[in-house]
Short mmCIF file of C-alpha atoms in Angstrom, two decimals:
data_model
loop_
_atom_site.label_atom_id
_atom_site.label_comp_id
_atom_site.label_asym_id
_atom_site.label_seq_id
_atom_site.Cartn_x
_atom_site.Cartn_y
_atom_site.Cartn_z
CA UNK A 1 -17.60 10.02 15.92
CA UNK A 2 -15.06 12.30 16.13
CA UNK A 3 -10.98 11.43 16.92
CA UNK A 4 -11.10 13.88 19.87
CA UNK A 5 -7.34 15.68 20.82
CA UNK A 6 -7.89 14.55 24.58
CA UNK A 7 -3.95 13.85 25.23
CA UNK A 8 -2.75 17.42 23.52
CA UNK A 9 -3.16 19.31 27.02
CA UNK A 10 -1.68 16.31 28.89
CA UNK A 11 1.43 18.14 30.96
CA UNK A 12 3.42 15.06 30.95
CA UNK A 13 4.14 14.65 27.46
CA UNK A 14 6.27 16.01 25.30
CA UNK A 15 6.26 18.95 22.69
CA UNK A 16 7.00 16.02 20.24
CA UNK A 17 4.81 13.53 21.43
CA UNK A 18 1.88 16.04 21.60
CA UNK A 19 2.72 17.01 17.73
CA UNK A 20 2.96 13.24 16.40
CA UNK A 21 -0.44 12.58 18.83
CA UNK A 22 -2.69 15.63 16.53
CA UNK A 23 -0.81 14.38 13.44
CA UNK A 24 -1.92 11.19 13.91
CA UNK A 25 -5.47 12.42 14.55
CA UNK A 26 -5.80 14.65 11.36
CA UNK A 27 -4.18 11.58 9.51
CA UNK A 28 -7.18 9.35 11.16
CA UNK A 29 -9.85 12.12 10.74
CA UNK A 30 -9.61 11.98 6.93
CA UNK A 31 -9.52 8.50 6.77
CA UNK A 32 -12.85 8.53 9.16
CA UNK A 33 -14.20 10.59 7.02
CA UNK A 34 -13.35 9.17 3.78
CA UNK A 35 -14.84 5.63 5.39
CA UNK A 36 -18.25 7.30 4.88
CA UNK A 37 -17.80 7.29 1.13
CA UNK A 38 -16.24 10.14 0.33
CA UNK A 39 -13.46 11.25 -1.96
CA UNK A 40 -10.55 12.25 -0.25
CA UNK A 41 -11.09 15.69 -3.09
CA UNK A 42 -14.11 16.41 -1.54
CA UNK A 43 -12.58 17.03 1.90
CA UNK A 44 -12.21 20.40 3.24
CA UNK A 45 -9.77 21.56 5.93
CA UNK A 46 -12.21 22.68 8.55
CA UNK A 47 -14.33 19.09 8.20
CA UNK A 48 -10.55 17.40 9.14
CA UNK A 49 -10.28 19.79 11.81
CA UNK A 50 -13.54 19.28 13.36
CA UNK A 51 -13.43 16.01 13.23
CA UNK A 52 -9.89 15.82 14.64
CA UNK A 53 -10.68 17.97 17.81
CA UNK A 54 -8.48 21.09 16.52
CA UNK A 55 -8.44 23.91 15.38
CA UNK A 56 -8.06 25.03 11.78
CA UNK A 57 -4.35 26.69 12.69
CA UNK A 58 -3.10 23.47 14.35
CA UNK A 59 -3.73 21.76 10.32
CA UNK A 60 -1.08 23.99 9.27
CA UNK A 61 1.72 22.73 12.02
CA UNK A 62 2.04 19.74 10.14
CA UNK A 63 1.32 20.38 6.53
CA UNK A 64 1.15 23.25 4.38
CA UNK A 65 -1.66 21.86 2.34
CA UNK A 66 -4.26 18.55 1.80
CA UNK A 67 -2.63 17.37 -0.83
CA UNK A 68 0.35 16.82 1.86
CA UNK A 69 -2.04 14.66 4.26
CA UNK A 70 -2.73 13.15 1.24
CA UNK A 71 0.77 11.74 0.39
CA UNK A 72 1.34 10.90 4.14
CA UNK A 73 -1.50 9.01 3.45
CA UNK A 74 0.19 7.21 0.48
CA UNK A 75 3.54 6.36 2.63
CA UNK A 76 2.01 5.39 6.21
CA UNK A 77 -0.55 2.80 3.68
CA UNK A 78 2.82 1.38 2.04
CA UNK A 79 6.12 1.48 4.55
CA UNK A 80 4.58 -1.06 6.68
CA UNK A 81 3.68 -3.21 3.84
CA UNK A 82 6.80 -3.24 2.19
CA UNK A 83 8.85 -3.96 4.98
CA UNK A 84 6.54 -6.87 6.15
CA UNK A 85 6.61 -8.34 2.45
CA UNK A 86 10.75 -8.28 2.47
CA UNK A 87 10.77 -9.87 5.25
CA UNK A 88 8.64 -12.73 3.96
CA UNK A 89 10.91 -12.69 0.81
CA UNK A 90 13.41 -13.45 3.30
CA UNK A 91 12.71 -16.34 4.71
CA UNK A 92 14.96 -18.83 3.17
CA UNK A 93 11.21 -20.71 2.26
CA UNK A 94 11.05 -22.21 -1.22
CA UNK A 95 9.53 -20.19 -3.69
CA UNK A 96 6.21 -21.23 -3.79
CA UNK A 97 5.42 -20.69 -0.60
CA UNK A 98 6.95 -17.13 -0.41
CA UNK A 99 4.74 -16.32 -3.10
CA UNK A 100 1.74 -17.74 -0.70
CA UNK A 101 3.24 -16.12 2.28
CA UNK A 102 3.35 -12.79 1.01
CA UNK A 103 -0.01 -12.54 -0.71
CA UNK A 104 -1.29 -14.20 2.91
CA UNK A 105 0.28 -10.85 4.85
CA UNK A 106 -0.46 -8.61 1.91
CA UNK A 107 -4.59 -9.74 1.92
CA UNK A 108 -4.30 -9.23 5.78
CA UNK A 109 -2.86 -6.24 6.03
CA UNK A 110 -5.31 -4.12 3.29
CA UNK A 111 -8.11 -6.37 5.95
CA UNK A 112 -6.64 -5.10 8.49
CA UNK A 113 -5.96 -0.88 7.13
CA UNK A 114 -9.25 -0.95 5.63
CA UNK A 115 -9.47 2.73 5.30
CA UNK A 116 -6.22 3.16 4.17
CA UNK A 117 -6.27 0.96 1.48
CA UNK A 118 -10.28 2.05 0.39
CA UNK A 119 -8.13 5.66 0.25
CA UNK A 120 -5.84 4.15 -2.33
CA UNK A 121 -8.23 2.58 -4.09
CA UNK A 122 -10.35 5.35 -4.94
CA UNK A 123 -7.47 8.24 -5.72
CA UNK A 124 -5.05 5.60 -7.41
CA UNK A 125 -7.37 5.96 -10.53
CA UNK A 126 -9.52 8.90 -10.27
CA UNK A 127 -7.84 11.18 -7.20
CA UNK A 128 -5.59 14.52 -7.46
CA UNK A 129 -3.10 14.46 -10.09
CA UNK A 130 0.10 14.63 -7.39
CA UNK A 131 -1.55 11.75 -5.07
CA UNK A 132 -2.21 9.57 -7.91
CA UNK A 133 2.04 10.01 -8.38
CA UNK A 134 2.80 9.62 -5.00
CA UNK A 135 1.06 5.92 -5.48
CA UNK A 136 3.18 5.27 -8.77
CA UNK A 137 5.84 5.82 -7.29
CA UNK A 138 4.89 3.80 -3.96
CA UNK A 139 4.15 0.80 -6.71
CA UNK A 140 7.83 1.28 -8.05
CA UNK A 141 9.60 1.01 -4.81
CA UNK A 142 7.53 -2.02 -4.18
CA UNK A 143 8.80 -3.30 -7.79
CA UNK A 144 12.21 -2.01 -7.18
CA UNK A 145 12.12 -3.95 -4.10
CA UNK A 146 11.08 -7.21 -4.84
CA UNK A 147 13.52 -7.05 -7.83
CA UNK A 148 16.56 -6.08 -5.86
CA UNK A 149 15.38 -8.97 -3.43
CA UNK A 150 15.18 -11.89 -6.10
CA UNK A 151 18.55 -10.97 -7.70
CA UNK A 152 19.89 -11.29 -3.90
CA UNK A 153 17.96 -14.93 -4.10
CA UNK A 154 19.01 -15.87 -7.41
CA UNK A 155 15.57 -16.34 -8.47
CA UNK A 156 14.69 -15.96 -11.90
CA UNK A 157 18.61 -16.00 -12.75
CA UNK A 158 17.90 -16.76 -17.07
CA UNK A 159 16.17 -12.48 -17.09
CA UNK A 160 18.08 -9.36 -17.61
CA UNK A 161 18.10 -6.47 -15.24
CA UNK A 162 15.11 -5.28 -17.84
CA UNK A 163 13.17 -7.60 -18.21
CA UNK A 164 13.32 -8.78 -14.14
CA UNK A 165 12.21 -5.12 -13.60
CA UNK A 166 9.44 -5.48 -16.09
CA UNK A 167 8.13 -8.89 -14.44
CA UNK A 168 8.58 -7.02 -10.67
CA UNK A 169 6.20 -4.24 -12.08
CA UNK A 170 3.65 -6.86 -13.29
CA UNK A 171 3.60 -8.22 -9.84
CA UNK A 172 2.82 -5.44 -8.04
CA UNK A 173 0.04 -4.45 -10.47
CA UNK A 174 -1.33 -7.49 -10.36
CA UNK A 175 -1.36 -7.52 -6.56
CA UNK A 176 -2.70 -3.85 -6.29
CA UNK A 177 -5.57 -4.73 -9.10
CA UNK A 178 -6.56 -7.45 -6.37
CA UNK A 179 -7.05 -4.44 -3.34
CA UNK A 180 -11.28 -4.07 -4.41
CA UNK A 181 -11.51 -7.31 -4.30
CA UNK A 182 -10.24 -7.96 -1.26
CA UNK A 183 -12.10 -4.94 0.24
CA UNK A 184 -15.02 -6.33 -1.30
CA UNK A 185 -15.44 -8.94 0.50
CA UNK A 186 -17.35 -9.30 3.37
CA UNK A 187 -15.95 -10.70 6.37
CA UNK A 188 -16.76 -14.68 7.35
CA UNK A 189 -16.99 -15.30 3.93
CA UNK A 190 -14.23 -18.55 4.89
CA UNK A 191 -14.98 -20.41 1.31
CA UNK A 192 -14.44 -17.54 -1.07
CA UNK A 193 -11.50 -16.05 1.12
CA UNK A 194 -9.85 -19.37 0.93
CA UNK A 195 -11.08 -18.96 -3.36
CA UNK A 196 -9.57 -15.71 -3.69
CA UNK A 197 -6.39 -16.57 -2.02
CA UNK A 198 -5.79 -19.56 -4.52
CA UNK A 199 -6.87 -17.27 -7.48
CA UNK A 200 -4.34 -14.63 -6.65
CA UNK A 201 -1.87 -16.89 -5.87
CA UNK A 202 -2.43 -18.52 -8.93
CA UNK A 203 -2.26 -15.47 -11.08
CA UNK A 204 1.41 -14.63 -9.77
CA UNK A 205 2.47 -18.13 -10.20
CA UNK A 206 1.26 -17.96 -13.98
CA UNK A 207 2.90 -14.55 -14.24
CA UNK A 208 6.71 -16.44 -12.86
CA UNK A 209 5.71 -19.10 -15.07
CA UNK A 210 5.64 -17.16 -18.15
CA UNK A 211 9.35 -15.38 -17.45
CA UNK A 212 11.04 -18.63 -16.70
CA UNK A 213 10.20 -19.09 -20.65
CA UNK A 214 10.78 -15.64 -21.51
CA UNK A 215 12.74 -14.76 -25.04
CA UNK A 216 13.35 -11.62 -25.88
CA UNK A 217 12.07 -10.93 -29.48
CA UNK A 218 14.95 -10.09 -31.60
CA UNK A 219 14.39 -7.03 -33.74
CA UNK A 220 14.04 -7.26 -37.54
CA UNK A 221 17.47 -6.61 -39.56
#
């Protein structure tokens, strides 16, 4: 079913509101459309359209091309996400159970933005060239992030500005690795949710583990 522009001729709102409304609906329109199995590639500007409710001319009053939906795409599926992780970061809870908390809100929210997250799924390894990017760099300001956050906590406090980086990085990979498995499974599976929380978890705590004993190799003379 289509996402059908019923508000745009609405007199009482706004130019503005009327704009961010048929945004919205192209943004949701590929997403709809990608939810059927398709690659956000194989998209064409007229089958967003259509299913939006607009016309082909209104595509172009809010970006000059797909591969522009498709990085919108990329930073609606991560602002959210990385605001609602530093917040769990900053808690004042002991580590262990941020590291629970936040892969608690990070498996609900890919539950909950299904679509979004099947989107970056599929073009993080095989999409356009300039959307897989966009998602690189989405993972680094996740890393940066988290890394800016536990020098703030004094967590870790034995690594180097490096080698915290490098351990932030291996995080979020981890944690974006996990994504098809999450999306995987089906829902009211309680048992093997409750299975693939403790794995996850259990992964990152392996990963902070392995830094707290951390030596850099010293090169050869």
């Amino acid at each position: 079913m289509s996402v059908r522009a019923t508000g745009d001729a609405d007199p009482a709102r706004t130019r503005d509101e009327r704009r961010l409304l048929t945004r919205a609906q192209l943004l949701s329109a590929a997403l709809q459309l990608m939810g059927t199995g398709r690659s956000f590639a194989s998209l064409s500007l007229r089958e967003i359209t259509r299913q939006a409710g607009v016309v082909p001319a209104a595509f172009y009053r809010h970006f000059p091309n797909l591969d522009e939906l498709g990085l919108a795409l990329v930073e609606e599926s991560g602002a959210t996400l990385r605001r609602l992780l530093r917040e769990a970061r900053r808690t004042g809870l002991p580590p262990t159970q941020i590291l629970r908390s936040s892969v608690l809100i990070f498996r609900a929210y890919v539950q909950q933005h299904r679509a979004h997250f099947l989107f970056i799924a599929s073009e993080r390894g095989g999409g356009a060239p300039v959307i897989r990017q966009a998602i690189r760099t989405e993972e680094g300001h996740f890393a940066q992030e988290m890394a800016q956050d536990m020098r703030r906590l004094d967590l870790m406090p034995g690594l180097d500005a490096d080698t915290l980086a490098l351990l932030c990085r291996l995080v979020v990979a981890t944690v974006i690795n996990a994504i098809n498995d999450i999306l995987d499974l089906p829902p009211g599976h309680a048992q093997a949710e409750r299975e693939q929380l403790q794995e996850l978890t259990r992964q990152l705590r392996m990963i902070f583990l392995g830094a707290q004993r951390w030596r850099e190799a010293r090169e050869p003379r």
